[in-house]
Amino acid sequence: MSYLIAVSGKGGVGKTTISSLIVRQLVANGMTPVLAIDADPNSCLDAALGVKVEKTVGGAREEVRQESQNGLTGVSKQEMLQLKISESLVEAHGFDLIAMGRPEGAGCYCYANNVLKSVIAQISGQYPYVVLDNEAGLENLSRRIVQKVDMLVLVADPSNSGMETLKRLYTLANEMEIKYDRLLLIVNRLRSGSILDRIDEIKAFTKADDVIVLEDDAEIASFAEKSENFLQLPDTNKTLKKINELILTIKTKLA
Ligand SMILES: Nc1ncnc2c1ncn2[C@@H]1O[C@H](COP(=O)(O)OP(=O)(O)OP(=O)(O)O)[C@@H](O)[C@H]1O
Ligand SMILES: [Mg+2]
């Protein structure tokens, strides 16, 4: 059984950056192999992890659809899809990455989507840890591309509207009956401390297990400008250290 960490939040709040740091520290703590799933068609988790995605799951699904229209013989659609999806896995040191690409329509429970989910479930099962970098909002989770989330991470900017978004996402997740064991809130890019006054209120409202506050990190910002590969960020980076503490709590809990 894998432990699945799903990172969600509004656009541009730092989901991909945080996902890549989580993957990095899982690997650094020997919690391998990790499966990183890039579930945002417009995102670049691959660049943040220093690898390059050539094929996506959406592309594989499309290829199978076209080939079956041309009269697929011998192998079943599911086997073909499984094969093509495994071809789109990018292998790296301690982790593999798979990109979902373009999604099927929201709320689509068609055959292809169901097959896709079972293939993803099968692939994920081979990894002790899976990290899912989502597109903005909760669409992916509502589409049930994964069955169960062990840790739902909701990221927000340090503003009053960011705090309201956290409440809204929490309410939405419950309305959509998204199942998770633990809820972690991350307030990212803190500049002044004033929003800290609201943390207790937001934590109580969302019944979150933990809240992590990450500062606006000049090293991350300048690093992102030069190279997007956060695997090269020095171990001394303060944001990385906080993410490492989080990973150690997971490691201890599961030990
Ligand atoms: N703690 C931080 N300190 C400084 N810069 C940060 C921090 N976290 C993220 N950033 C920067 O903020 C920008 C947005 O981050 P990121 O791409 O991770 O957000 P996202 O939520 O994945 O966005 P999208 O919704 O577009 O996928 C990037 O330029 C990133 O380098
Ligand atoms: Mg992103």
PDB file of C-alpha atoms and ligand atoms in Angstrom:
ATOM      1  CA  MET A   1       0.000   0.000   0.000  1.00  0.00           C
ATOM      2  CA  SER A   2       1.417   3.377  -0.911  1.00  0.00           C
ATOM      3  CA  TYR A   3       1.215   6.546   1.157  1.00  0.00           C
ATOM      4  CA  LEU A   4      -0.272   9.249  -1.033  1.00  0.00           C
ATOM      5  CA  ILE A   5       0.402  12.948  -0.520  1.00  0.00           C
ATOM      6  CA  ALA A   6      -1.794  15.218  -2.661  1.00  0.00           C
ATOM      7  CA  VAL A   7      -0.858  18.898  -2.976  1.00  0.00           C
ATOM      8  CA  SER A   8      -3.684  21.275  -3.893  1.00  0.00           C
ATOM      9  CA  GLY A   9      -4.506  24.970  -3.741  1.00  0.00           C
ATOM     10  CA  LYS A  10      -5.242  28.023  -5.837  1.00  0.00           C
ATOM     11  CA  GLY A  11      -3.158  28.877  -8.907  1.00  0.00           C
ATOM     12  CA  GLY A  12       0.397  30.082  -8.355  1.00  0.00           C
ATOM     13  CA  VAL A  13       0.564  29.537  -4.578  1.00  0.00           C
ATOM     14  CA  GLY A  14       3.566  27.180  -4.743  1.00  0.00           C
ATOM     15  CA  LYS A  15       2.048  23.699  -5.240  1.00  0.00           C
ATOM     16  CA  THR A  16       4.656  22.538  -7.748  1.00  0.00           C
ATOM     17  CA  THR A  17       7.570  23.969  -5.777  1.00  0.00           C
ATOM     18  CA  ILE A  18       6.350  22.305  -2.571  1.00  0.00           C
ATOM     19  CA  SER A  19       5.602  19.003  -4.366  1.00  0.00           C
ATOM     20  CA  SER A  20       9.131  18.912  -5.758  1.00  0.00           C
ATOM     21  CA  LEU A  21      10.642  19.604  -2.327  1.00  0.00           C
ATOM     22  CA  ILE A  22       8.500  16.825  -0.813  1.00  0.00           C
ATOM     23  CA  VAL A  23       9.713  14.368  -3.479  1.00  0.00           C
ATOM     24  CA  ARG A  24      13.287  15.459  -2.927  1.00  0.00           C
ATOM     25  CA  GLN A  25      13.142  14.961   0.843  1.00  0.00           C
ATOM     26  CA  LEU A  26      11.336  11.614   0.593  1.00  0.00           C
ATOM     27  CA  VAL A  27      14.236  10.469  -1.562  1.00  0.00           C
ATOM     28  CA  ALA A  28      16.801  12.089   0.761  1.00  0.00           C
ATOM     29  CA  ASN A  29      15.328  10.133   3.694  1.00  0.00           C
ATOM     30  CA  GLY A  30      15.479   6.852   1.822  1.00  0.00           C
ATOM     31  CA  MET A  31      11.678   6.566   1.535  1.00  0.00           C
ATOM     32  CA  THR A  32      12.055   5.290  -1.985  1.00  0.00           C
ATOM     33  CA  PRO A  33      11.053   4.673  -4.686  1.00  0.00           C
ATOM     34  CA  VAL A  34       8.738   7.677  -4.919  1.00  0.00           C
ATOM     35  CA  LEU A  35       6.189   8.145  -7.675  1.00  0.00           C
ATOM     36  CA  ALA A  36       5.683  11.806  -8.571  1.00  0.00           C
ATOM     37  CA  ILE A  37       2.474  12.419 -10.493  1.00  0.00           C
ATOM     38  CA  ASP A  38       2.168  15.687 -12.366  1.00  0.00           C
ATOM     39  CA  ALA A  39      -1.603  16.063 -12.604  1.00  0.00           C
ATOM     40  CA  ASP A  40      -1.551  19.591 -13.986  1.00  0.00           C
ATOM     41  CA  PRO A  41      -1.442  19.769 -17.803  1.00  0.00           C
ATOM     42  CA  ASN A  42       0.044  23.281 -17.579  1.00  0.00           C
ATOM     43  CA  SER A  43       2.577  22.503 -14.919  1.00  0.00           C
ATOM     44  CA  CYS A  44       6.227  21.578 -14.995  1.00  0.00           C
ATOM     45  CA  LEU A  45       6.926  19.305 -12.072  1.00  0.00           C
ATOM     46  CA  ASP A  46       9.416  17.576 -14.372  1.00  0.00           C
ATOM     47  CA  ALA A  47      11.575  20.699 -14.645  1.00  0.00           C
ATOM     48  CA  ALA A  48      11.358  21.245 -10.876  1.00  0.00           C
ATOM     49  CA  LEU A  49      12.723  17.694 -10.472  1.00  0.00           C
ATOM     50  CA  GLY A  50      15.370  18.044 -13.164  1.00  0.00           C
ATOM     51  CA  VAL A  51      13.828  15.551 -15.609  1.00  0.00           C
ATOM     52  CA  LYS A  52      11.988  15.825 -18.916  1.00  0.00           C
ATOM     53  CA  VAL A  53       8.590  14.322 -19.699  1.00  0.00           C
ATOM     54  CA  GLU A  54       8.208  13.241 -23.328  1.00  0.00           C
ATOM     55  CA  LYS A  55       4.865  11.419 -23.157  1.00  0.00           C
ATOM     56  CA  THR A  56       1.814  11.922 -20.992  1.00  0.00           C
ATOM     57  CA  VAL A  57      -0.926   9.578 -19.817  1.00  0.00           C
ATOM     58  CA  GLY A  58      -3.464  11.700 -21.723  1.00  0.00           C
ATOM     59  CA  GLY A  59      -1.358  11.231 -24.866  1.00  0.00           C
ATOM     60  CA  ALA A  60      -1.221   7.464 -24.283  1.00  0.00           C
ATOM     61  CA  ARG A  61      -4.986   7.326 -23.850  1.00  0.00           C
ATOM     62  CA  GLU A  62      -5.450   9.273 -27.093  1.00  0.00           C
ATOM     63  CA  GLU A  63      -3.081   6.941 -28.998  1.00  0.00           C
ATOM     64  CA  VAL A  64      -4.996   3.894 -27.776  1.00  0.00           C
ATOM     65  CA  ARG A  65      -8.295   5.504 -28.739  1.00  0.00           C
ATOM     66  CA  GLN A  66      -7.044   6.150 -32.270  1.00  0.00           C
ATOM     67  CA  GLU A  67      -5.491   2.723 -32.639  1.00  0.00           C
ATOM     68  CA  SER A  68      -8.683   1.043 -31.475  1.00  0.00           C
ATOM     69  CA  GLN A  69     -10.637   3.037 -34.061  1.00  0.00           C
ATOM     70  CA  ASN A  70      -8.275   1.631 -36.683  1.00  0.00           C
ATOM     71  CA  GLY A  71      -9.160  -1.862 -35.468  1.00  0.00           C
ATOM     72  CA  LEU A  72      -6.954  -2.876 -32.571  1.00  0.00           C
ATOM     73  CA  THR A  73      -6.354  -6.598 -32.723  1.00  0.00           C
ATOM     74  CA  GLY A  74      -4.802  -9.135 -30.397  1.00  0.00           C
ATOM     75  CA  VAL A  75      -4.017  -7.113 -27.294  1.00  0.00           C
ATOM     76  CA  SER A  76      -6.883  -5.686 -25.312  1.00  0.00           C
ATOM     77  CA  LYS A  77      -7.342  -1.967 -24.961  1.00  0.00           C
ATOM     78  CA  GLN A  78      -6.475  -2.147 -21.281  1.00  0.00           C
ATOM     79  CA  GLU A  79      -3.204  -3.997 -21.923  1.00  0.00           C
ATOM     80  CA  MET A  80      -2.291  -1.527 -24.649  1.00  0.00           C
ATOM     81  CA  LEU A  81      -3.059   1.418 -22.371  1.00  0.00           C
ATOM     82  CA  GLN A  82      -1.047  -0.127 -19.570  1.00  0.00           C
ATOM     83  CA  LEU A  83       1.902  -0.619 -21.886  1.00  0.00           C
ATOM     84  CA  LYS A  84       1.760   2.923 -23.236  1.00  0.00           C
ATOM     85  CA  ILE A  85       1.352   4.424 -19.786  1.00  0.00           C
ATOM     86  CA  SER A  86       4.359   2.535 -18.501  1.00  0.00           C
ATOM     87  CA  GLU A  87       6.286   3.953 -21.479  1.00  0.00           C
ATOM     88  CA  SER A  88       5.473   7.448 -20.258  1.00  0.00           C
ATOM     89  CA  LEU A  89       7.098   6.854 -16.858  1.00  0.00           C
ATOM     90  CA  VAL A  90      10.295   8.875 -16.496  1.00  0.00           C
ATOM     91  CA  GLU A  91      12.844   7.127 -14.302  1.00  0.00           C
ATOM     92  CA  ALA A  92      15.203   9.126 -12.125  1.00  0.00           C
ATOM     93  CA  HIS A  93      17.364   8.628  -9.051  1.00  0.00           C
ATOM     94  CA  GLY A  94      15.039   7.443  -6.251  1.00  0.00           C
ATOM     95  CA  PHE A  95      11.850   8.506  -7.972  1.00  0.00           C
ATOM     96  CA  ASP A  96       9.819   8.089 -11.138  1.00  0.00           C
ATOM     97  CA  LEU A  97       7.607  10.739 -12.649  1.00  0.00           C
ATOM     98  CA  ILE A  98       4.454  10.430 -14.649  1.00  0.00           C
ATOM     99  CA  ALA A  99       2.535  13.337 -16.189  1.00  0.00           C
ATOM    100  CA  MET A 100      -1.210  13.080 -16.654  1.00  0.00           C
ATOM    101  CA  GLY A 101      -1.431  15.538 -19.544  1.00  0.00           C
ATOM    102  CA  ARG A 102      -4.812  16.660 -20.756  1.00  0.00           C
ATOM    103  CA  PRO A 103      -7.646  15.311 -18.597  1.00  0.00           C
ATOM    104  CA  GLU A 104     -10.894  13.701 -19.628  1.00  0.00           C
ATOM    105  CA  GLY A 105     -13.880  16.020 -19.043  1.00  0.00           C
ATOM    106  CA  ALA A 106     -14.871  16.800 -15.460  1.00  0.00           C
ATOM    107  CA  GLY A 107     -17.129  14.193 -13.925  1.00  0.00           C
ATOM    108  CA  CYS A 108     -16.449  11.828 -16.815  1.00  0.00           C
ATOM    109  CA  TYR A 109     -17.025   8.279 -15.702  1.00  0.00           C
ATOM    110  CA  CYS A 110     -16.585   6.786 -19.134  1.00  0.00           C
ATOM    111  CA  TYR A 111     -14.790   3.532 -19.865  1.00  0.00           C
ATOM    112  CA  ALA A 112     -11.426   5.137 -20.735  1.00  0.00           C
ATOM    113  CA  ASN A 113     -11.377   7.091 -17.504  1.00  0.00           C
ATOM    114  CA  ASN A 114     -12.125   4.018 -15.440  1.00  0.00           C
ATOM    115  CA  VAL A 115      -9.404   2.041 -17.170  1.00  0.00           C
ATOM    116  CA  LEU A 116      -7.044   4.931 -16.612  1.00  0.00           C
ATOM    117  CA  LYS A 117      -7.808   5.032 -12.904  1.00  0.00           C
ATOM    118  CA  SER A 118      -7.208   1.314 -12.504  1.00  0.00           C
ATOM    119  CA  VAL A 119      -3.900   1.554 -14.377  1.00  0.00           C
ATOM    120  CA  ILE A 120      -2.799   4.495 -12.205  1.00  0.00           C
ATOM    121  CA  ALA A 121      -3.839   2.545  -9.105  1.00  0.00           C
ATOM    122  CA  GLN A 122      -1.808  -0.415 -10.301  1.00  0.00           C
ATOM    123  CA  ILE A 123       1.289   1.698 -11.023  1.00  0.00           C
ATOM    124  CA  SER A 124       0.996   3.641  -7.750  1.00  0.00           C
ATOM    125  CA  GLY A 125       0.798   0.372  -5.811  1.00  0.00           C
ATOM    126  CA  GLN A 126       4.396  -0.345  -6.734  1.00  0.00           C
ATOM    127  CA  TYR A 127       5.663   2.693  -4.794  1.00  0.00           C
ATOM    128  CA  PRO A 128       5.679   3.204  -1.014  1.00  0.00           C
ATOM    129  CA  TYR A 129       5.205   6.971  -1.497  1.00  0.00           C
ATOM    130  CA  VAL A 130       3.245   8.834  -4.147  1.00  0.00           C
ATOM    131  CA  VAL A 131       3.190  12.630  -4.495  1.00  0.00           C
ATOM    132  CA  LEU A 132       0.431  14.191  -6.570  1.00  0.00           C
ATOM    133  CA  ASP A 133       0.953  17.767  -7.796  1.00  0.00           C
ATOM    134  CA  ASN A 134      -2.515  18.985  -8.743  1.00  0.00           C
ATOM    135  CA  GLU A 135      -3.801  21.718 -10.978  1.00  0.00           C
ATOM    136  CA  ALA A 136      -5.490  24.649  -9.209  1.00  0.00           C
ATOM    137  CA  GLY A 137      -8.631  23.650  -7.312  1.00  0.00           C
ATOM    138  CA  LEU A 138      -9.813  20.164  -6.481  1.00  0.00           C
ATOM    139  CA  GLU A 139     -10.832  18.941  -9.942  1.00  0.00           C
ATOM    140  CA  ASN A 140      -8.369  16.048 -10.073  1.00  0.00           C
ATOM    141  CA  LEU A 141      -9.384  14.760  -6.700  1.00  0.00           C
ATOM    142  CA  SER A 142     -13.066  15.105  -7.533  1.00  0.00           C
ATOM    143  CA  ARG A 143     -12.430  13.075 -10.693  1.00  0.00           C
ATOM    144  CA  ARG A 144     -11.208  10.367  -8.338  1.00  0.00           C
ATOM    145  CA  ILE A 145      -8.008   9.662 -10.236  1.00  0.00           C
ATOM    146  CA  VAL A 146      -6.794   8.334  -6.903  1.00  0.00           C
ATOM    147  CA  GLN A 147      -8.915   6.326  -4.498  1.00  0.00           C
ATOM    148  CA  LYS A 148      -7.711   7.634  -1.192  1.00  0.00           C
ATOM    149  CA  VAL A 149      -5.400  10.403  -0.042  1.00  0.00           C
ATOM    150  CA  ASP A 150      -3.275   9.828   3.049  1.00  0.00           C
ATOM    151  CA  MET A 151      -2.176  13.431   3.418  1.00  0.00           C
ATOM    152  CA  LEU A 152      -4.043  16.266   1.756  1.00  0.00           C
ATOM    153  CA  VAL A 153      -1.859  19.377   1.600  1.00  0.00           C
ATOM    154  CA  LEU A 154      -3.710  22.624   0.960  1.00  0.00           C
ATOM    155  CA  VAL A 155      -1.388  25.502   0.063  1.00  0.00           C
ATOM    156  CA  ALA A 156      -2.372  29.168   0.314  1.00  0.00           C
ATOM    157  CA  ASP A 157      -0.790  32.584   0.077  1.00  0.00           C
ATOM    158  CA  PRO A 158      -0.458  34.552   3.328  1.00  0.00           C
ATOM    159  CA  SER A 159      -3.398  36.920   2.774  1.00  0.00           C
ATOM    160  CA  ASN A 160      -6.925  37.120   4.146  1.00  0.00           C
ATOM    161  CA  SER A 161      -8.215  35.890   0.818  1.00  0.00           C
ATOM    162  CA  GLY A 162      -5.703  33.022   1.018  1.00  0.00           C
ATOM    163  CA  MET A 163      -7.180  32.070   4.399  1.00  0.00           C
ATOM    164  CA  GLU A 164     -10.721  32.244   3.015  1.00  0.00           C
ATOM    165  CA  THR A 165      -9.612  30.027   0.120  1.00  0.00           C
ATOM    166  CA  LEU A 166      -8.384  27.425   2.605  1.00  0.00           C
ATOM    167  CA  LYS A 167     -11.815  27.393   4.266  1.00  0.00           C
ATOM    168  CA  ARG A 168     -13.525  27.145   0.890  1.00  0.00           C
ATOM    169  CA  LEU A 169     -11.279  24.306  -0.325  1.00  0.00           C
ATOM    170  CA  TYR A 170     -11.859  22.432   2.915  1.00  0.00           C
ATOM    171  CA  THR A 171     -15.637  22.820   2.567  1.00  0.00           C
ATOM    172  CA  LEU A 172     -15.471  21.806  -1.089  1.00  0.00           C
ATOM    173  CA  ALA A 173     -13.352  18.728  -0.335  1.00  0.00           C
ATOM    174  CA  ASN A 174     -15.971  17.595   2.146  1.00  0.00           C
ATOM    175  CA  GLU A 175     -18.851  18.328  -0.190  1.00  0.00           C
ATOM    176  CA  MET A 176     -17.096  16.296  -2.877  1.00  0.00           C
ATOM    177  CA  GLU A 177     -16.507  13.568  -0.300  1.00  0.00           C
ATOM    178  CA  ILE A 178     -12.777  13.512  -1.001  1.00  0.00           C
ATOM    179  CA  LYS A 179     -11.368  11.016   1.470  1.00  0.00           C
ATOM    180  CA  TYR A 180      -8.177  11.869   3.337  1.00  0.00           C
ATOM    181  CA  ASP A 181      -6.561  10.746   6.584  1.00  0.00           C
ATOM    182  CA  ARG A 182      -4.598  13.865   7.475  1.00  0.00           C
ATOM    183  CA  LEU A 183      -4.982  17.485   6.471  1.00  0.00           C
ATOM    184  CA  LEU A 184      -1.953  19.759   6.346  1.00  0.00           C
ATOM    185  CA  LEU A 185      -2.252  23.466   5.616  1.00  0.00           C
ATOM    186  CA  ILE A 186       0.757  25.315   4.204  1.00  0.00           C
ATOM    187  CA  VAL A 187       0.794  29.098   4.255  1.00  0.00           C
ATOM    188  CA  ASN A 188       3.453  29.892   1.688  1.00  0.00           C
ATOM    189  CA  ARG A 189       5.580  32.963   1.002  1.00  0.00           C
ATOM    190  CA  LEU A 190       5.061  34.773   4.301  1.00  0.00           C
ATOM    191  CA  ARG A 191       6.466  38.314   4.239  1.00  0.00           C
ATOM    192  CA  SER A 192       4.935  40.094   7.224  1.00  0.00           C
ATOM    193  CA  GLY A 193       3.618  38.196  10.219  1.00  0.00           C
ATOM    194  CA  SER A 194       0.137  39.725  10.419  1.00  0.00           C
ATOM    195  CA  ILE A 195      -1.699  36.742   8.946  1.00  0.00           C
ATOM    196  CA  LEU A 196      -0.368  34.502  11.721  1.00  0.00           C
ATOM    197  CA  ASP A 197      -3.195  35.902  13.906  1.00  0.00           C
ATOM    198  CA  ARG A 198      -5.677  33.947  11.809  1.00  0.00           C
ATOM    199  CA  ILE A 199      -3.915  30.598  11.813  1.00  0.00           C
ATOM    200  CA  ASP A 200      -5.675  29.192  14.898  1.00  0.00           C
ATOM    201  CA  GLU A 201      -9.070  30.135  13.484  1.00  0.00           C
ATOM    202  CA  ILE A 202      -8.318  28.495  10.113  1.00  0.00           C
ATOM    203  CA  LYS A 203      -6.869  25.415  11.771  1.00  0.00           C
ATOM    204  CA  ALA A 204      -9.995  25.033  13.934  1.00  0.00           C
ATOM    205  CA  PHE A 205     -12.364  25.608  10.998  1.00  0.00           C
ATOM    206  CA  THR A 206     -10.661  23.036   8.784  1.00  0.00           C
ATOM    207  CA  LYS A 207      -9.848  20.617  11.625  1.00  0.00           C
ATOM    208  CA  ALA A 208      -6.339  20.499  10.134  1.00  0.00           C
ATOM    209  CA  ASP A 209      -3.795  18.228  11.776  1.00  0.00           C
ATOM    210  CA  ASP A 210      -0.963  20.685  11.176  1.00  0.00           C
ATOM    211  CA  VAL A 211      -0.168  24.092   9.746  1.00  0.00           C
ATOM    212  CA  ILE A 212       3.242  24.922   8.289  1.00  0.00           C
ATOM    213  CA  VAL A 213       4.249  28.485   7.531  1.00  0.00           C
ATOM    214  CA  LEU A 214       6.921  28.936   4.865  1.00  0.00           C
ATOM    215  CA  GLU A 215       8.578  32.287   4.397  1.00  0.00           C
ATOM    216  CA  ASP A 216       8.983  34.074   1.127  1.00  0.00           C
ATOM    217  CA  ASP A 217      12.351  32.576   0.348  1.00  0.00           C
ATOM    218  CA  ALA A 218      14.761  34.714  -1.666  1.00  0.00           C
ATOM    219  CA  GLU A 219      16.950  31.669  -2.313  1.00  0.00           C
ATOM    220  CA  ILE A 220      14.008  29.764  -3.845  1.00  0.00           C
ATOM    221  CA  ALA A 221      12.993  32.802  -5.895  1.00  0.00           C
ATOM    222  CA  SER A 222      16.469  33.423  -7.275  1.00  0.00           C
ATOM    223  CA  PHE A 223      16.981  29.704  -7.774  1.00  0.00           C
ATOM    224  CA  ALA A 224      13.754  29.489  -9.769  1.00  0.00           C
ATOM    225  CA  GLU A 225      15.020  32.251 -12.031  1.00  0.00           C
ATOM    226  CA  LYS A 226      18.341  30.536 -12.737  1.00  0.00           C
ATOM    227  CA  SER A 227      17.444  26.856 -12.765  1.00  0.00           C
ATOM    228  CA  GLU A 228      14.060  25.347 -12.089  1.00  0.00           C
ATOM    229  CA  ASN A 229      15.630  22.164 -10.773  1.00  0.00           C
ATOM    230  CA  PHE A 230      14.999  22.160  -7.033  1.00  0.00           C
ATOM    231  CA  LEU A 231      17.065  19.012  -6.605  1.00  0.00           C
ATOM    232  CA  GLN A 232      20.046  21.341  -6.817  1.00  0.00           C
ATOM    233  CA  LEU A 233      18.857  23.610  -4.017  1.00  0.00           C
ATOM    234  CA  PRO A 234      21.421  23.438  -1.173  1.00  0.00           C
ATOM    235  CA  ASP A 235      20.536  21.285   1.862  1.00  0.00           C
ATOM    236  CA  THR A 236      20.899  24.379   4.032  1.00  0.00           C
ATOM    237  CA  ASN A 237      17.887  26.064   2.411  1.00  0.00           C
ATOM    238  CA  LYS A 238      15.407  27.084   5.140  1.00  0.00           C
ATOM    239  CA  THR A 239      12.270  26.049   3.213  1.00  0.00           C
ATOM    240  CA  LEU A 240      13.806  22.679   2.435  1.00  0.00           C
ATOM    241  CA  LYS A 241      14.564  22.176   6.137  1.00  0.00           C
ATOM    242  CA  LYS A 242      10.908  22.745   7.051  1.00  0.00           C
ATOM    243  CA  ILE A 243       9.765  20.279   4.382  1.00  0.00           C
ATOM    244  CA  ASN A 244      12.311  17.816   5.724  1.00  0.00           C
ATOM    245  CA  GLU A 245      10.789  18.117   9.214  1.00  0.00           C
ATOM    246  CA  LEU A 246       7.413  17.265   7.682  1.00  0.00           C
ATOM    247  CA  ILE A 247       8.815  14.196   5.945  1.00  0.00           C
ATOM    248  CA  LEU A 248      10.434  13.036   9.184  1.00  0.00           C
ATOM    249  CA  THR A 249       7.051  13.215  10.954  1.00  0.00           C
ATOM    250  CA  ILE A 250       5.596  10.954   8.249  1.00  0.00           C
ATOM    251  CA  LYS A 251       8.549   8.589   8.533  1.00  0.00           C
ATOM    252  CA  THR A 252       8.202   8.380  12.315  1.00  0.00           C
ATOM    253  CA  LYS A 253       4.451   7.903  12.162  1.00  0.00           C
ATOM    254  CA  LEU A 254       4.716   5.047   9.716  1.00  0.00           C
ATOM    255  CA  ALA A 255       7.719   3.385  11.364  1.00  0.00           C
TER     256      ALA A 255
HETATM  257  N1  LIG B   1       8.429  29.889  -0.445  1.00  0.00           N
HETATM  258  C1  LIG B   1       8.683  30.518  -1.611  1.00  0.00           C
HETATM  259  N2  LIG B   1       9.512  31.571  -1.649  1.00  0.00           N
HETATM  260  C2  LIG B   1       9.764  32.229  -2.797  1.00  0.00           C
HETATM  261  N3  LIG B   1       9.215  31.909  -3.992  1.00  0.00           N
HETATM  262  C3  LIG B   1       8.364  30.866  -4.016  1.00  0.00           C
HETATM  263  C4  LIG B   1       8.051  30.105  -2.845  1.00  0.00           C
HETATM  264  N4  LIG B   1       7.184  29.131  -3.193  1.00  0.00           N
HETATM  265  C5  LIG B   1       6.951  29.270  -4.519  1.00  0.00           C
HETATM  266  N5  LIG B   1       7.658  30.319  -5.018  1.00  0.00           N
HETATM  267  C6  LIG B   1       7.621  30.818  -6.403  1.00  0.00           C
HETATM  268  O1  LIG B   1       6.257  31.112  -6.720  1.00  0.00           O
HETATM  269  C7  LIG B   1       5.993  30.827  -8.079  1.00  0.00           C
HETATM  270  C8  LIG B   1       4.800  29.905  -8.192  1.00  0.00           C
HETATM  271  O2  LIG B   1       5.154  28.659  -7.644  1.00  0.00           O
HETATM  272  P1  LIG B   1       4.619  27.277  -8.226  1.00  0.00           P
HETATM  273  O3  LIG B   1       4.802  27.199  -9.687  1.00  0.00           O
HETATM  274  O4  LIG B   1       5.205  26.232  -7.372  1.00  0.00           O
HETATM  275  O5  LIG B   1       3.070  27.458  -7.911  1.00  0.00           O
HETATM  276  P2  LIG B   1       1.865  26.530  -8.372  1.00  0.00           P
HETATM  277  O6  LIG B   1       0.856  26.633  -7.279  1.00  0.00           O
HETATM  278  O7  LIG B   1       2.346  25.180  -8.718  1.00  0.00           O
HETATM  279  O8  LIG B   1       1.357  27.276  -9.677  1.00  0.00           O
HETATM  280  P3  LIG B   1       0.323  26.722 -10.773  1.00  0.00           P
HETATM  281  O9  LIG B   1      -1.053  26.855 -10.137  1.00  0.00           O
HETATM  282  O10 LIG B   1       0.517  27.644 -11.919  1.00  0.00           O
HETATM  283  O11 LIG B   1       0.676  25.298 -11.058  1.00  0.00           O
HETATM  284  C9  LIG B   1       7.270  30.254  -8.654  1.00  0.00           C
HETATM  285  O12 LIG B   1       7.963  31.267  -9.341  1.00  0.00           O
HETATM  286  C10 LIG B   1       8.058  29.793  -7.435  1.00  0.00           C
HETATM  287  O13 LIG B   1       9.446  29.830  -7.652  1.00  0.00           O
HETATM  288 MG    MG B   2       2.009  23.973 -10.455  1.00  0.00          MG
END
